Short mmCIF file of C-alpha atoms and ligand atoms in Angstrom, two decimals:
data_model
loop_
_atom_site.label_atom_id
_atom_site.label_comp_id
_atom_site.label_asym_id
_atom_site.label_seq_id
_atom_site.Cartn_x
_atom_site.Cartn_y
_atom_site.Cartn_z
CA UNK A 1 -46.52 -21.83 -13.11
CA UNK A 2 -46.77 -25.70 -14.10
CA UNK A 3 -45.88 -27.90 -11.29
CA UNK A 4 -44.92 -31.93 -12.25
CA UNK A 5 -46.13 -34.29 -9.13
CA UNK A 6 -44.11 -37.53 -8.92
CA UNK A 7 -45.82 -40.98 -6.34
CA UNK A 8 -41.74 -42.36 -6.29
CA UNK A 9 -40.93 -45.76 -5.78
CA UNK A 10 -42.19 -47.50 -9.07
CA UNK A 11 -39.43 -49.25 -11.20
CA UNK A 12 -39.42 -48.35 -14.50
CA UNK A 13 -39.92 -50.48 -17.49
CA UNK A 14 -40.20 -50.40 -20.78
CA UNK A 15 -38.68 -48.22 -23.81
CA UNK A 16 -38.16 -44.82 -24.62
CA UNK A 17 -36.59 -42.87 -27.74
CA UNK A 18 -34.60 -40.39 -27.43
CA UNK A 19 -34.76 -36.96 -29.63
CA UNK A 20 -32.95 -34.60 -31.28
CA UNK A 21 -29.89 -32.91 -29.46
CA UNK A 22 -30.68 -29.56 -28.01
CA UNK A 23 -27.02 -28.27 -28.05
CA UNK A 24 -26.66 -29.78 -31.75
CA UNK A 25 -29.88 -27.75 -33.26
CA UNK A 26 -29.32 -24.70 -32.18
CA UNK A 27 -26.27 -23.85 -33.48
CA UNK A 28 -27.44 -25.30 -36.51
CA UNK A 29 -30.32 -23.23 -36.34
CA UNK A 30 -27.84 -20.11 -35.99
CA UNK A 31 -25.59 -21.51 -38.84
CA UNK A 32 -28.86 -21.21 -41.32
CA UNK A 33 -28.23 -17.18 -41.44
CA UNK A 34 -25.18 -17.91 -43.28
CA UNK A 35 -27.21 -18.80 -46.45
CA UNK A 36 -30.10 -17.51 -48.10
CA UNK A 37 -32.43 -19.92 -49.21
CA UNK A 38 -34.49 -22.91 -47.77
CA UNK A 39 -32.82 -25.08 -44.85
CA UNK A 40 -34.35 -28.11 -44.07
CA UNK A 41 -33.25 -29.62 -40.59
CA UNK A 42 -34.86 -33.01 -39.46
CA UNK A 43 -34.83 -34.32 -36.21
CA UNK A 44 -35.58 -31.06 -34.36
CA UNK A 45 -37.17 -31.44 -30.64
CA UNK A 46 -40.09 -29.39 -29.61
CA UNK A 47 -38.28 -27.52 -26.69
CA UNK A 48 -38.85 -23.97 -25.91
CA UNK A 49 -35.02 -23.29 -26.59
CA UNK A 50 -35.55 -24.54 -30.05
CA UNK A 51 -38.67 -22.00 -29.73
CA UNK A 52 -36.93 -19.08 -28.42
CA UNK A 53 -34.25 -19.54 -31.40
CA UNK A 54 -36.45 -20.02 -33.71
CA UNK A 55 -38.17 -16.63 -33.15
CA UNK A 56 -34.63 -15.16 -33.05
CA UNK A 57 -34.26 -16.09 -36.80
CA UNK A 58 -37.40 -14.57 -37.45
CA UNK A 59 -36.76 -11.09 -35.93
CA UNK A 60 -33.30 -11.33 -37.51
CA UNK A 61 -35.74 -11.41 -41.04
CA UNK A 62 -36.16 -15.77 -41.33
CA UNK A 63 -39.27 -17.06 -42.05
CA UNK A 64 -40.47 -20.52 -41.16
CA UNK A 65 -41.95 -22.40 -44.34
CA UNK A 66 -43.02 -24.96 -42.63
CA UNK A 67 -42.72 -27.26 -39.22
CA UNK A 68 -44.35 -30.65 -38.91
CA UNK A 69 -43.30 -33.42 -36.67
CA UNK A 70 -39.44 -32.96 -36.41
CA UNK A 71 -39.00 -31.43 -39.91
CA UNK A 72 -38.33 -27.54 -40.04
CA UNK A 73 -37.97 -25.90 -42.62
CA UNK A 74 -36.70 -22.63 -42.49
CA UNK A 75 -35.93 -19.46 -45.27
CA UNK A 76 -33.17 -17.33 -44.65
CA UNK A 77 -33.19 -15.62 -47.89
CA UNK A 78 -34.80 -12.08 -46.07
CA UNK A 79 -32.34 -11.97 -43.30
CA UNK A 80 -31.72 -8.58 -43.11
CA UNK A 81 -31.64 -7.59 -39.53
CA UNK A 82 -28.14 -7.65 -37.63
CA UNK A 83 -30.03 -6.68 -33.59
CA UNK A 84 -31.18 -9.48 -31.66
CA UNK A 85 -33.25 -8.46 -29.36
CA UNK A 86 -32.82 -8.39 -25.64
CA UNK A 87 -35.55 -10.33 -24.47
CA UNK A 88 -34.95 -13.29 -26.20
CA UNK A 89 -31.35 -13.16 -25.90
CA UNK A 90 -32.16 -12.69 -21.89
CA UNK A 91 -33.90 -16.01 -21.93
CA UNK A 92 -31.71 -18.18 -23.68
CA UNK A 93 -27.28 -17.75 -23.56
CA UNK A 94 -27.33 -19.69 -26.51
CA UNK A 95 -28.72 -16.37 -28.77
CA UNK A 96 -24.75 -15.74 -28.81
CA UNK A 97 -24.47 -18.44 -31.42
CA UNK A 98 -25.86 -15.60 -34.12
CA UNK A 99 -22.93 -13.37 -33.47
CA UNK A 100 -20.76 -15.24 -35.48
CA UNK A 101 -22.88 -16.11 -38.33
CA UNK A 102 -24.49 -12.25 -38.69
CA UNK A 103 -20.62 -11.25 -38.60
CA UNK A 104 -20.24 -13.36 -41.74
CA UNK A 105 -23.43 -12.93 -43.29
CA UNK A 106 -24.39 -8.78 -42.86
CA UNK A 107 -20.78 -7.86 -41.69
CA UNK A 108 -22.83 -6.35 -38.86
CA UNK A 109 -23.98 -7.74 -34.96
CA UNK A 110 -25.60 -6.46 -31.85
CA UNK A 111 -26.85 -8.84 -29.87
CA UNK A 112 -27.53 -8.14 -26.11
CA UNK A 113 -24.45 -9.81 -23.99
CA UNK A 114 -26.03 -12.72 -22.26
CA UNK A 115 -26.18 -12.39 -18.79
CA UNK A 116 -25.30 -15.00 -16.13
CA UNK A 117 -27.23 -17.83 -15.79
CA UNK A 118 -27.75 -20.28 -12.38
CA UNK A 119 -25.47 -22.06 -13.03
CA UNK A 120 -22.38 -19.35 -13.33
CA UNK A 121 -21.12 -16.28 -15.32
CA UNK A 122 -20.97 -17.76 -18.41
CA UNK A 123 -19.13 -15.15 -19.97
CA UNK A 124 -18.69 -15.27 -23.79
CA UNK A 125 -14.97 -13.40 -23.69
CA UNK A 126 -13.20 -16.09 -25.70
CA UNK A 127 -15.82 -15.54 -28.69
CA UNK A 128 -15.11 -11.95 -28.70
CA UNK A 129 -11.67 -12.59 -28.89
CA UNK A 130 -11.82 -15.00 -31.23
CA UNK A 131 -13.73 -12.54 -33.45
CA UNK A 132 -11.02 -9.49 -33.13
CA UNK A 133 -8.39 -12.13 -34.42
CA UNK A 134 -10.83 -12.36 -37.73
CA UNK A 135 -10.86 -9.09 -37.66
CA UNK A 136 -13.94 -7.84 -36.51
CA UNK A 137 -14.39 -4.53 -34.13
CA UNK A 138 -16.29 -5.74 -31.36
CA UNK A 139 -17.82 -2.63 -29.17
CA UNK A 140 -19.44 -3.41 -25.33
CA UNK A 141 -21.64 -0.43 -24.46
CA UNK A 142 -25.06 -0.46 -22.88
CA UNK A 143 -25.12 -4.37 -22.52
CA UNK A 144 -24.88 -5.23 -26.12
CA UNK A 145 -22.30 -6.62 -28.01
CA UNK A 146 -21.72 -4.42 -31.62
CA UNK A 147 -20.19 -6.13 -34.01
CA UNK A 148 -18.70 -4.75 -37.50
CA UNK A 149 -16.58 -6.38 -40.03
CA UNK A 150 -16.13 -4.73 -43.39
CA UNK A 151 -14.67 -8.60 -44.25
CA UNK A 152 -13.24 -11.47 -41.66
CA UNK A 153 -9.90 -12.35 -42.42
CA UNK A 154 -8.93 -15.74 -41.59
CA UNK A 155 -6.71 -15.99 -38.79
CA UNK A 156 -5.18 -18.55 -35.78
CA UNK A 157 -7.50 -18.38 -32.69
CA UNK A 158 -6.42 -20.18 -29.49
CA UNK A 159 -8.92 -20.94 -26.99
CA UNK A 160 -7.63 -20.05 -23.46
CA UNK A 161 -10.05 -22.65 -22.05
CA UNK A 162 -12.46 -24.95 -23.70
CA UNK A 163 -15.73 -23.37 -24.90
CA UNK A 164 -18.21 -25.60 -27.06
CA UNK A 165 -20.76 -22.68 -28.32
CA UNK A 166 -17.38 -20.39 -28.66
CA UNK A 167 -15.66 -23.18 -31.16
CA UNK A 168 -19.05 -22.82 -32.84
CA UNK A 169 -19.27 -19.44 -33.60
CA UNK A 170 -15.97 -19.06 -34.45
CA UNK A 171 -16.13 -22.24 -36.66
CA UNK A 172 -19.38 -20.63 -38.14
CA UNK A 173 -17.60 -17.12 -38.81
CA UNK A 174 -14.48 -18.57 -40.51
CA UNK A 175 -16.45 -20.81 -42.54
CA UNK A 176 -17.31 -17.63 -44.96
CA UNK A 177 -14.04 -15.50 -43.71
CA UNK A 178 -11.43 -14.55 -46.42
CA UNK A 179 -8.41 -17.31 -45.98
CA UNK A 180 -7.71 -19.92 -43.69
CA UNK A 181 -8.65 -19.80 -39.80
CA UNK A 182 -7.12 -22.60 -37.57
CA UNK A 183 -8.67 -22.59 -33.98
CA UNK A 184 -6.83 -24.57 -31.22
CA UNK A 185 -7.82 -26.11 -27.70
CA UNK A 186 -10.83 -26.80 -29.49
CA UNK A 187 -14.30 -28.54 -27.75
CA UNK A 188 -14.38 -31.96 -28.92
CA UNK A 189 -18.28 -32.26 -27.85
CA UNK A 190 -20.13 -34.58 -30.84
CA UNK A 191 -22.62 -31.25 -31.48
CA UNK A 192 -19.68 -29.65 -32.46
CA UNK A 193 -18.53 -32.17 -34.88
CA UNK A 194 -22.07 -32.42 -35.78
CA UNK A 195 -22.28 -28.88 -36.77
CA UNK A 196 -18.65 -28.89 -38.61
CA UNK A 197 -20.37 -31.87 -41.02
CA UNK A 198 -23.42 -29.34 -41.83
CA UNK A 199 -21.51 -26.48 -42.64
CA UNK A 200 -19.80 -28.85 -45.18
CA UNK A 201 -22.52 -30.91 -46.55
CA UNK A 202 -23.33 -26.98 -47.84
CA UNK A 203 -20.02 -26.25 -49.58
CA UNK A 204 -18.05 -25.25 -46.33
CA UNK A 205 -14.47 -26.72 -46.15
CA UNK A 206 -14.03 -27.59 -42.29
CA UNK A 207 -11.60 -30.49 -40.67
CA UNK A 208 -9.97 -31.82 -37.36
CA UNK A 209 -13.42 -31.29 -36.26
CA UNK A 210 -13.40 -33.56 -32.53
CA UNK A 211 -9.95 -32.81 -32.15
CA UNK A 212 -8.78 -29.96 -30.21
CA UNK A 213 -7.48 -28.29 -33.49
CA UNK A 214 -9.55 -27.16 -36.75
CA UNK A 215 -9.03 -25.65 -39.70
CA UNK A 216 -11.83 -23.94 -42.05
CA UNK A 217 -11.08 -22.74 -45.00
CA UNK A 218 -13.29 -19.63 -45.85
CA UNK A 219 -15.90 -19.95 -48.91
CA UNK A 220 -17.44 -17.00 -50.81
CA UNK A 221 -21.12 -19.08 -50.10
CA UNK A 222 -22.77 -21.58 -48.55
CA UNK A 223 -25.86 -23.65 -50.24
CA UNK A 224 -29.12 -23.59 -47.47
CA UNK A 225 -28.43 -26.40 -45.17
CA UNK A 226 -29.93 -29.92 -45.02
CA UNK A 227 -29.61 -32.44 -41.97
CA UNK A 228 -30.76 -34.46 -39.52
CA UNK A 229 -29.82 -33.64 -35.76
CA UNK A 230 -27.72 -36.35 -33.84
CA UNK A 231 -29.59 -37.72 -30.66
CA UNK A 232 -29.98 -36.18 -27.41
CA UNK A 233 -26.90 -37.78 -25.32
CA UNK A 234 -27.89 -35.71 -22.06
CA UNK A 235 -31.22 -36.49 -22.94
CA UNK A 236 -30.23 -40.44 -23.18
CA UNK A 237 -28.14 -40.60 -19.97
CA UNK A 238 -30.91 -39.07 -18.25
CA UNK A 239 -33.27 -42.22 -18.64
CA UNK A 240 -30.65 -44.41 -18.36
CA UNK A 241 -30.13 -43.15 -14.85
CA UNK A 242 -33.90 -43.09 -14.19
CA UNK A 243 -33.69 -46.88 -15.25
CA UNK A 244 -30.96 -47.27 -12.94
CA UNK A 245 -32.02 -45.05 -9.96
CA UNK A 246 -35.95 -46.98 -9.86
CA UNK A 247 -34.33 -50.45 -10.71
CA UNK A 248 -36.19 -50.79 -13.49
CA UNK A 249 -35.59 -52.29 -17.22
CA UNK A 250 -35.53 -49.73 -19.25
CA UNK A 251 -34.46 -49.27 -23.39
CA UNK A 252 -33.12 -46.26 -24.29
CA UNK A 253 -33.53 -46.09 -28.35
CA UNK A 254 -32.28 -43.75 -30.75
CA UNK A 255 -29.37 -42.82 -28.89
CA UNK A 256 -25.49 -42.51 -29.93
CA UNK A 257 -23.20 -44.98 -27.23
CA UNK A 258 -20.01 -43.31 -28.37
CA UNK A 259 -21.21 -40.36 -27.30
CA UNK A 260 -21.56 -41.63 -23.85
CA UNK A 261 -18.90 -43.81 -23.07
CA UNK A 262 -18.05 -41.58 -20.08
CA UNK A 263 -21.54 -42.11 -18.07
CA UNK A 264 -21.37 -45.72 -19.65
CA UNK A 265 -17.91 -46.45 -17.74
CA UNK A 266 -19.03 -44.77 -14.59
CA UNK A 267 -22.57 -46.10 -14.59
CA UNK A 268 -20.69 -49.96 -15.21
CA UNK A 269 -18.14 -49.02 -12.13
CA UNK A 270 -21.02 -48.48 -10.17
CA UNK A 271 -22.82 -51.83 -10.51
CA UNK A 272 -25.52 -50.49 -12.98
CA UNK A 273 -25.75 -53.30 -15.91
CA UNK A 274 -25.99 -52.28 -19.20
CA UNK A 275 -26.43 -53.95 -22.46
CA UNK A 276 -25.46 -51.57 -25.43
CA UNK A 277 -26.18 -52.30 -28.68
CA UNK A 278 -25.52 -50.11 -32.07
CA UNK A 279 -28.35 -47.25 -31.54
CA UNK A 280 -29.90 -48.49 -28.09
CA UNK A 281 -28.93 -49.07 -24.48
CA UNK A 282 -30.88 -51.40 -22.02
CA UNK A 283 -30.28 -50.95 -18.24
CA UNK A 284 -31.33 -53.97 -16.60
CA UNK A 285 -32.26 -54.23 -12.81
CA UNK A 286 -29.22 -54.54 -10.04
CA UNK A 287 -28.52 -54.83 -6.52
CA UNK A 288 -27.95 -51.53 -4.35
CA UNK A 289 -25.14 -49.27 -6.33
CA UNK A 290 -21.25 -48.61 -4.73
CA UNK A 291 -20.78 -45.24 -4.75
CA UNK A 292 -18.07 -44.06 -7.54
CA UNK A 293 -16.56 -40.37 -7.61
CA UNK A 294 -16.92 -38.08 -10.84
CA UNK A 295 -15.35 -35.38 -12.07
CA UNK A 296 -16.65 -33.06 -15.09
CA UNK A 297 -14.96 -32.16 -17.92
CA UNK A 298 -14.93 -31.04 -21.64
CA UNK A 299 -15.64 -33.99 -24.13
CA UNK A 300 -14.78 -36.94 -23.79
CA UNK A 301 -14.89 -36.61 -20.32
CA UNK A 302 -17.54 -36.97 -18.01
CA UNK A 303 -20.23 -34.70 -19.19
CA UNK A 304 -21.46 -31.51 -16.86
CA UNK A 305 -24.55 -31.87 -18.26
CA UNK A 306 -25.36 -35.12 -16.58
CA UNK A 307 -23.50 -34.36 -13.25
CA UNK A 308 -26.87 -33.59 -11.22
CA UNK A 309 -28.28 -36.69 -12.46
CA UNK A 310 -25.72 -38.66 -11.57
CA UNK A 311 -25.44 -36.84 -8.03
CA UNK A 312 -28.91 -37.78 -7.44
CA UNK A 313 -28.28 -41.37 -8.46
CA UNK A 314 -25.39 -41.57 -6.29
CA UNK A 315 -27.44 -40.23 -3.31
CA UNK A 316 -29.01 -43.78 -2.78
CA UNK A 317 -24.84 -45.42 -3.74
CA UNK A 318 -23.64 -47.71 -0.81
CA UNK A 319 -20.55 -45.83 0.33
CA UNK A 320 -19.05 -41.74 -0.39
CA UNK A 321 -19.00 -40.23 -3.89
CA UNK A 322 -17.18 -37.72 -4.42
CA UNK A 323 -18.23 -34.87 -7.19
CA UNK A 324 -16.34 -32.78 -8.94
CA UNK A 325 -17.69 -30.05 -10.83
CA UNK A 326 -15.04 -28.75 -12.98
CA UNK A 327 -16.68 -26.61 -15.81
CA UNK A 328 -18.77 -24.22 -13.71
CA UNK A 329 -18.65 -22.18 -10.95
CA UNK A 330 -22.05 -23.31 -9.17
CA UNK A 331 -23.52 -26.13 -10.45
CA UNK A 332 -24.61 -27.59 -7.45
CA UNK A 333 -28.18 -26.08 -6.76
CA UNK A 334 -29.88 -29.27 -7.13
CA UNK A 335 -27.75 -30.38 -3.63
CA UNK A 336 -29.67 -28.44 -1.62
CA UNK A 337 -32.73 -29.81 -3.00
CA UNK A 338 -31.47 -33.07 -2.53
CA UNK A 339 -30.69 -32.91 1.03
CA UNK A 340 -34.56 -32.07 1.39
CA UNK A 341 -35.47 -35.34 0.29
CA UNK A 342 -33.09 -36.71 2.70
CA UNK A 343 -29.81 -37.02 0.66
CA UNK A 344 -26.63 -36.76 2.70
CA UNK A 345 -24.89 -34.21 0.46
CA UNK A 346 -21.96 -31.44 1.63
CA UNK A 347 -20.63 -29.28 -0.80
CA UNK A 348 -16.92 -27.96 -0.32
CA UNK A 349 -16.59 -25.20 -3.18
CA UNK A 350 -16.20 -27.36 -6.64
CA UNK A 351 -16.78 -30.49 -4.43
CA UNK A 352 -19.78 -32.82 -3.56
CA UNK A 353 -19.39 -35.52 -1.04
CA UNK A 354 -22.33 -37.76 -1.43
CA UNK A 355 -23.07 -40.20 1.29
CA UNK A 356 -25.18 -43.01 0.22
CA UNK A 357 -28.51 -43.46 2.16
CA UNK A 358 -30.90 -46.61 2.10
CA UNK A 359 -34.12 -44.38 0.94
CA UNK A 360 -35.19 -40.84 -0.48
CA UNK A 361 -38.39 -39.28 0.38
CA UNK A 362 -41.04 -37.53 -1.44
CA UNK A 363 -40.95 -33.42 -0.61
CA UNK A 364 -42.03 -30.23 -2.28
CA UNK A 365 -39.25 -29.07 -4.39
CA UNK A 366 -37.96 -26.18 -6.84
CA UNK A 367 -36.35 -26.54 -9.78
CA UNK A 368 -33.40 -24.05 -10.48
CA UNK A 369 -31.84 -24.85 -13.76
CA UNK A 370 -32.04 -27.36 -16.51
CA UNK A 371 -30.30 -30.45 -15.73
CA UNK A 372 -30.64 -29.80 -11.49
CA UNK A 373 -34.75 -29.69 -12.56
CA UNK A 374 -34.14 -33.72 -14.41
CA UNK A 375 -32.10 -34.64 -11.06
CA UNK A 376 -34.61 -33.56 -8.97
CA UNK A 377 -37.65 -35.61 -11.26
CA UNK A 378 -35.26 -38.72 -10.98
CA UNK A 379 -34.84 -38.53 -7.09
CA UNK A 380 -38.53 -38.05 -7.11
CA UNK A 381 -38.93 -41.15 -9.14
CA UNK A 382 -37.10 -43.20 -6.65
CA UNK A 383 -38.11 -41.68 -3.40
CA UNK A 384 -40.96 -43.13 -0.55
CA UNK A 385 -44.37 -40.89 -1.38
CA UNK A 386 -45.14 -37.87 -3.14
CA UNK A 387 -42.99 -34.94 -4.47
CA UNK A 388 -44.24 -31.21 -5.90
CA UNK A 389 -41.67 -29.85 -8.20
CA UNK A 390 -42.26 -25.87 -9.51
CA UNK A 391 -40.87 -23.89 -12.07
CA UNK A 392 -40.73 -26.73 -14.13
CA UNK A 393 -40.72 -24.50 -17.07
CA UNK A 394 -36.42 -25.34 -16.40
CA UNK A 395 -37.79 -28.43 -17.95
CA UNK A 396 -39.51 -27.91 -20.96
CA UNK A 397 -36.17 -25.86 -22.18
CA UNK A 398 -34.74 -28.85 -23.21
CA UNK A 399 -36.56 -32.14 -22.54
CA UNK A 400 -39.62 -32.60 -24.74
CA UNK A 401 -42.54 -34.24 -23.55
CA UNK A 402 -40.95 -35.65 -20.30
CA UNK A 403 -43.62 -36.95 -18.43
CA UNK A 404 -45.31 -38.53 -21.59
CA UNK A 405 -42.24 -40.40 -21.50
CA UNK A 406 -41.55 -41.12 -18.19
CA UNK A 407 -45.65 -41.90 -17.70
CA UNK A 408 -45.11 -44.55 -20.30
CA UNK A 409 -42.30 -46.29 -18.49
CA UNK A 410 -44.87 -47.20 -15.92
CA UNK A 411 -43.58 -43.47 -13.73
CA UNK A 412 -46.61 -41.80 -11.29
CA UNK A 413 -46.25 -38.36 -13.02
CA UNK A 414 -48.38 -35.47 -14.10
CA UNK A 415 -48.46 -31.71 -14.91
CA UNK A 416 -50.66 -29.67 -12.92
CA UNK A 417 -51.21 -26.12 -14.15
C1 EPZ B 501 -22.60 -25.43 -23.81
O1 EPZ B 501 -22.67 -24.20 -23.12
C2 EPZ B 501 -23.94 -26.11 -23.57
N1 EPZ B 501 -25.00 -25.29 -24.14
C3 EPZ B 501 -24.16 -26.31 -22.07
O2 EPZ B 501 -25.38 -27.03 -21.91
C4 EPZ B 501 -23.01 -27.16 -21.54
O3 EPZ B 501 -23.16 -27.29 -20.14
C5 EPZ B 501 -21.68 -26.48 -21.84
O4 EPZ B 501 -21.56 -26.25 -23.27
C6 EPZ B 501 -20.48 -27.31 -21.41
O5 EPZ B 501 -20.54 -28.56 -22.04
C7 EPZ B 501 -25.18 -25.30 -25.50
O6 EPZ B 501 -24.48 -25.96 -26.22
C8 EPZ B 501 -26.30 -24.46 -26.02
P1 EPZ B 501 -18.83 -23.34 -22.58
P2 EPZ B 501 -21.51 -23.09 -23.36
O7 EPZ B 501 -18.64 -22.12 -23.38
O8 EPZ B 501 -20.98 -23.22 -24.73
C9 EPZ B 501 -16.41 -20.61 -19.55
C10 EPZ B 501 -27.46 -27.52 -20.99
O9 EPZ B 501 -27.79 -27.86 -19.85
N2 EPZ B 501 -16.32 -19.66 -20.68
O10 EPZ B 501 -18.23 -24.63 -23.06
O11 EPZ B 501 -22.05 -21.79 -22.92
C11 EPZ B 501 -17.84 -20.79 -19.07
O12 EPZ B 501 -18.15 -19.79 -18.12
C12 EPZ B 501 -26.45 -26.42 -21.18
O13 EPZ B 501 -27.89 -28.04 -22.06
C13 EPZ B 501 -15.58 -18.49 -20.52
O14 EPZ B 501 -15.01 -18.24 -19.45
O15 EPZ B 501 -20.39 -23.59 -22.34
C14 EPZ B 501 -17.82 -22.17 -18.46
O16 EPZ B 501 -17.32 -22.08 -17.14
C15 EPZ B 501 -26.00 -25.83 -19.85
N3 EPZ B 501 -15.50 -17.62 -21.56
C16 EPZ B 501 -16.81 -22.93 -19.33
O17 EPZ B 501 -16.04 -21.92 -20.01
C17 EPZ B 501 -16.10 -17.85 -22.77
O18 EPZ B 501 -15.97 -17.03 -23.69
C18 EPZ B 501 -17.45 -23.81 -20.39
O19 EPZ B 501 -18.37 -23.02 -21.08
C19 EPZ B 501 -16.85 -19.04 -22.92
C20 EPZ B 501 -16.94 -19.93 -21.87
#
């Protein structure tokens, strides 16, 4: 088990580039099984999610041509395998994403139900449904999902809540369904639009993608797909908020602003001062923070996915924060941890009341889930001494090479085995 040790209390400085978006290549990945041929995707981050999907494809019958730098290139002509597997379903939620596009593609899916996860139930009922609508028979026994569909049939999904990998499967299944499929109460996230402008760069004929309506019109085939993943916005507001949380200078490059404009607002109501330019934002060193209250939601609103890093930033806020976490049901692991380092954090169901402290300090720690892990390595960054965090393999899911970076921004970090 790899532990990362932190020496906090170093601003940060320098620049750092941000890299392909997690959430935006793997449902690309999944989307390749709706073509046979070669699929070239560039920008692809070496995270072990991107791993564990990658050998999903595989077992499903994909072979990887080649992978260099950030260029995959991937062959989905033998796919000819509708189980995936338990174990790597078990490891990663986001091995639903194949449902959809092995429902198209072999008119046949069983792929292990994904259990829970930390950070709630995450159940994946409003895909099902959606898939019944195109009319597929979808069968729960022995914790898989089996999935047949002599041939979809376009139809009008709604959404009961927002979903983003749910819009993507259905969006991925309708794209080679008979007829038209609208879905509605959409998720507006950018990997969604993202993955709506793949599908038809190969032939599919998708629109009101970032709305909360879209309509695909099915296509007999799709040519192999060919793209370049957007940038990492979690990934992005993560060092911003390490710039802001060490009061350092530091340029994030590579990165999308629109896609942020939520952290950007809340970071700017807080006192943190940014400059943003086209592709790049530059936090630049302030005074102590005011604390400013949050509340999560679907795109464009404040993103879940940076809520513990923004919790940990607001530990050290002059005033009361108040969090509210309103896309999962327990998203609030990393409090605990907090509170360990000296945070003054109580948690009232879907609430966090943050009470600003003048310092954090350094304390063995364990990392629960993705993003609490990054809000744990950014308190660390800013606290008095020396902090121990395990099961950093939360990490390496979906940051690559995180304390390269942060090392080069002037951090005190390092791996030990
Ligand atoms: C995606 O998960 C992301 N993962 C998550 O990022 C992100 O936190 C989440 O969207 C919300 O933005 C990927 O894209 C691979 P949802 P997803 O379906 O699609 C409930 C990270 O850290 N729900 O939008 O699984 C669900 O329980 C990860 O990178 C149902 O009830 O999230 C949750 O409470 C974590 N039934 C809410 O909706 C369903 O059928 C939003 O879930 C589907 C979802």
């Amino acid at each position: 088990m790899d532990k990362i040790i932190i020496e906090g209390g170093r601003p940060l400085q320098g620049e750092v580039t941000v890299g392909g978006a997690k959430n935006a290549v793997l449902p690309v990945l999944a989307a390749t099984l709706l073509t046979s041929g070669l699929n070239e995707i560039r920008g692809v981050p070496r995270v072990r999610d991107v791993n564990t999907m990658i050998a999903l494809l595989t077992a499903l019958g994909a072979r990887v041509e080649s992978f260099e730098e950030d260029r995959l290139v991937i062959d989905t002509t033998g796919v000819r395998q509708h189980e995936a597997p338990y174990d790597l379903v078990s490891t990663m939620r986001a091995s639903c994403l194949v449902l959809g596009p092995l429902l198209a593609r072999l008119r046949r899916a069983r792929v292990s139900l994904p259990g829970g996860c930390a950070i709630g139930a995450r159940p994946i009922d409003l895909h099902l449904k959606g898939f019944r609508a195109l009319g597929a028979q979808i069968v729960l026994d022995e914790g898989y999902v089996n999935g047949k569909a002599y041939r979809l049939q376009g139809a009008h999904v709604y959404f009961d809540s927002i979903t983003v990998t749910g819009t993507a499967n259905l969006m991925m299944a309708a794209a080679l369904a008979d007829g038209e499929t609208v879905l509605e109460n959409t998720a507006r996230e950018p990997e969604v639009v993202f993955l709506a402008d793949v599908l038809n760069q190969a032939g599919a004929k998708i629109s009101g993608q970032g709305t909360d309506v879209i309509t695909i019109q099915g296509v007999p085939v799709l040519k192999p797909l060919d793209g370049r993943i957007i940038p990492d916005r979690i990934e992005a507001g993560t060092y911003i908020i390490a710039g802001a949380i060490t009061g350092g200078e530091v340029e994030v490059k590579n990165c999308v602003p629109e896609h942020l404009e939520a952290l950007i607002h809340k970071l700017q109501e807080a006192g943190v001062v940014l400059q943003v330019s086209a592709n790049a934002i530059q936090v630049k060193p302030a005074g102590r923070l005011n604390a400013v209250n949050i509340r999560t939601h679907p795109h464009p609103g404040f993103p879940t996915d940076l809520q513990a890093q923004f919790m940990a930033l607001m530990t050290l806020a002059g005033g009361q924060s108040v969090i509210l976490e309103n896309v999962f049901e327990n998203r609030f692991m990393h409090a605990a941890e907090l509170c360990r380092m000296g945070a003054a954090i109580t948690l009232e169901g879907h609430t966090a009341i943050v009470r600003g402290v003048s310092e954090l300090g350094g304390a063995p720690l364990m990392a629960t889930d993705l993003r609490a892990s990054a809000s744990l390595v950014l308190a660390a960054l800013a606290a008095r001494g020396e902090s121990v965090i395990s099961r950093v393999y939360h990490i390496d899911r979906g940051y690559e090479k995180m304390e390269q970076k942060l090392s080069r921004l002037g951090a005190s970090i390092r791996r030990v085995r």
